[in-house]
Amino acid sequence: MSAEPHSAASGSGVPRFKPAAMRRYLRDGDKLRAVLLSLYGADPGFDAWFDNLMADVAALQRERVAELLRLDAHRAGRPEWVSAPDVIVYAGYADRLAHGLADIDRRLDGLHRLGVRVLHLLPFLTMRADENDGGFAVSDYGRVEPHLGTNADLNRLASGLRLRGISLMADMVLNHVADTHPWATAARAGDPDKLGYFHWLDSAEEVIACESHLAQVFPEQAPGNFTFVAEQQRWVWTTFYPYQWDLNFANPAVFREIVLAMLRLANMGIEIFRIDAASYIWKDLGTDCKDRPHAHTVLRALRLITDIAVPAVALLAEAITGKAEIERYFGDTRQSPECSLAYEPCLMAALWMSLAQGDARVVRAVMHATARRPRGSAWINYVRCHDDILWDVLRPDLAQAGVDFDSAVRAAAGTLHGTIPGGFGHGVSSQGETRPLHGTSGMTASLSGMAPEQSDADFAVALRRFTLLYAVVYLVPGLPLIHSGDEIGQCNADIDLAACECDTRWLHRPVLDDAEYARALAGEGRSAAVFAVLHHLGRLRQALLITERDFLPFRQLDGLPTGVLGLVRGGLAALCNFSPAPVTLEWPADALEAVGRCHDDTPLTLPGYGLAFLTADTVAAAHLSRLPDAQVCTAVSP
Ligand code: GLC
């Protein structure tokens, strides 16, 4: 470390940003330098490293095309662009919702009708040729996976979407690379520089000692966190699959490579980076190596760099852990923000648990007031995604509520897997039926009880369950996410899990059914009934936004039966019955007060899994009344 005080902004190597970025660098460069100093300051070459990094960042900033520079100018200092309440996110694989990047256009009509403003395409960079964890084993950050398209296709897609008001989101898989990535192959061959890109343990004893502190992500399919590398006669850290080698962020060279890879992708038009597996990026031996303080320091540095060089870009944290821990990924204060967005996996798990239990108390508990967050940050709320429902995230909330975790999860999983009497779902246990406490796989439709040849009556009940969960996700603060296939109520993929020991997550990553998709858009059949739910919920958000700037305040209603969740959002109150049995109740007085007095204040009866709404907004009411079996009361002023 240099003994001389050194200012980023006044140092000899002032980077050559374009003028607007230079102003941002002059404002935040010292802060960035201080953050990086806390990570890498022990390195005697820190000053030169920092100057070189900034020179490279500036060179990439200068390469930004006019369209992106305009976006930078528009969004700089306005982080709230990404958390605007009318933003709806849609996530899917480029080769499952279409035939690659050049073919995504075929979905634009559907996305438009759903009100989608952010499209998350799951990994599309060059991936390991063999097994690759759905592309989360990247072998080249600079090139689109050939079977999905070219870099030119990516540029065209991002720019075409932008013209239609849709931002393209991509995964920044930075915790690990594929074992076929040139860094890994060089390390395997003994390149001393590249060996330092990874974490190595020399003996079986060290592995055992280290494992004793660590959890396992895939206990059945990929037990353990280390993989023996014969060429090196030692073990490399592999949190996920053995072919995904964890990068060593304590090495400044790794940080630099990732920053530059990210900025090159930003220059191809990516507007949001989903920071994959954020919890794992920093290891402190002797700890559980999850959510470490320096994982946050790395993110703070990435945020400062993007804010300086590419402020049109936002970061999303993928940290699947307890809610209090996830909140820290937003950053502590306005002065040190990290990610603008974070997934809310606890709400997803709680929704399913409450649905399975017929009792709203778990979902109520998870929706407790959240901490103050930096301006422009928001949760991404979802019913399903490409990963499992991981039950563990509910541990803190269940413990606080005095509920026994094991028996609650066992019962919920049994109901959602249809393995106990009264079970309605068609899910499976994600790490084998002997580990029901780990996670659940399955599409929203299947977990809700939809099945291809079922009766109209059974479909109607399953559709009410589906609608109930999505309605909550659209009403709570944050951005709703639609998992590809959900918009047409697509059921689990037709794969034989028994025959192949495959990753059960492929069950809920089906190829979008084109025929059903066409029927849904044409307004025909059951898929159209499902599509209408998400269409009207999307329109509802827009309708409320027109009259309710900010879509606030939000709170829960008290004093309701245990099966019912009550919410007030701006000028809308909602009652959501998680119980399969009908419930008769009255609108709580504070809902009437918040929204206006109802025409008809006689008791109302919600059917099992039914919804009731109270609003003075006639457009919102029109959309709500299109939800299956929903009761809508248009409030009037007293
Ligand atoms: C994230 C992804 C998941 C992947 C893992 C490893 O959790 O969502 O699909 O397996 O990271 O990259």
mmCIF file of C-alpha atoms and ligand atoms in Angstrom, residues 93 122 133 136 173 176 218 240-241 244 274 276-277 318 320 386-387 505 509, ligand 1:
data_model
loop_
_atom_site.group_PDB
_atom_site.id
_atom_site.type_symbol
_atom_site.label_atom_id
_atom_site.label_comp_id
_atom_site.label_asym_id
_atom_site.label_seq_id
_atom_site.Cartn_x
_atom_site.Cartn_y
_atom_site.Cartn_z
ATOM 1 C CA TYR A 93 -34.702 -18.780 -20.871
ATOM 2 C CA LEU A 122 -31.559 -16.365 -17.926
ATOM 3 C CA ASP A 133 -26.553 -25.601 -14.600
ATOM 4 C CA PHE A 136 -24.813 -20.694 -14.803
ATOM 5 C CA VAL A 173 -22.598 -14.982 -12.704
ATOM 6 C CA HIS A 176 -17.970 -18.916 -10.140
ATOM 7 C CA PHE A 218 -27.407 -29.351 -3.586
ATOM 8 C CA PHE A 240 -22.641 -25.325 -6.428
ATOM 9 C CA TYR A 241 -21.841 -28.083 -8.941
ATOM 10 C CA GLN A 244 -18.562 -24.412 -11.144
ATOM 11 C CA ARG A 274 -28.732 -9.904 -11.627
ATOM 12 C CA ASP A 276 -26.020 -14.287 -9.084
ATOM 13 C CA ALA A 277 -25.353 -16.060 -5.789
ATOM 14 C CA GLU A 318 -29.812 -12.717 -5.706
ATOM 15 C CA ILE A 320 -31.562 -16.497 -0.985
ATOM 16 C CA HIS A 386 -36.443 -20.933 -12.182
ATOM 17 C CA ASP A 387 -35.092 -22.198 -8.830
ATOM 18 C CA ARG A 505 -35.617 -27.599 -11.284
ATOM 19 C CA ARG A 509 -38.472 -24.688 -16.660
HETATM 20 C C1 GLC B 1 -28.355 -18.969 -8.611
HETATM 21 C C2 GLC B 1 -29.226 -19.380 -9.770
HETATM 22 C C3 GLC B 1 -29.284 -20.871 -9.839
HETATM 23 C C4 GLC B 1 -27.890 -21.426 -9.997
HETATM 24 C C5 GLC B 1 -26.958 -20.881 -8.935
HETATM 25 C C6 GLC B 1 -25.528 -21.135 -9.278
HETATM 26 O O1 GLC B 1 -28.876 -19.363 -7.399
HETATM 27 O O2 GLC B 1 -30.490 -18.815 -9.641
HETATM 28 O O3 GLC B 1 -30.123 -21.316 -10.869
HETATM 29 O O4 GLC B 1 -27.919 -22.821 -9.926
HETATM 30 O O5 GLC B 1 -27.073 -19.491 -8.770
HETATM 31 O O6 GLC B 1 -25.120 -20.295 -10.310
#
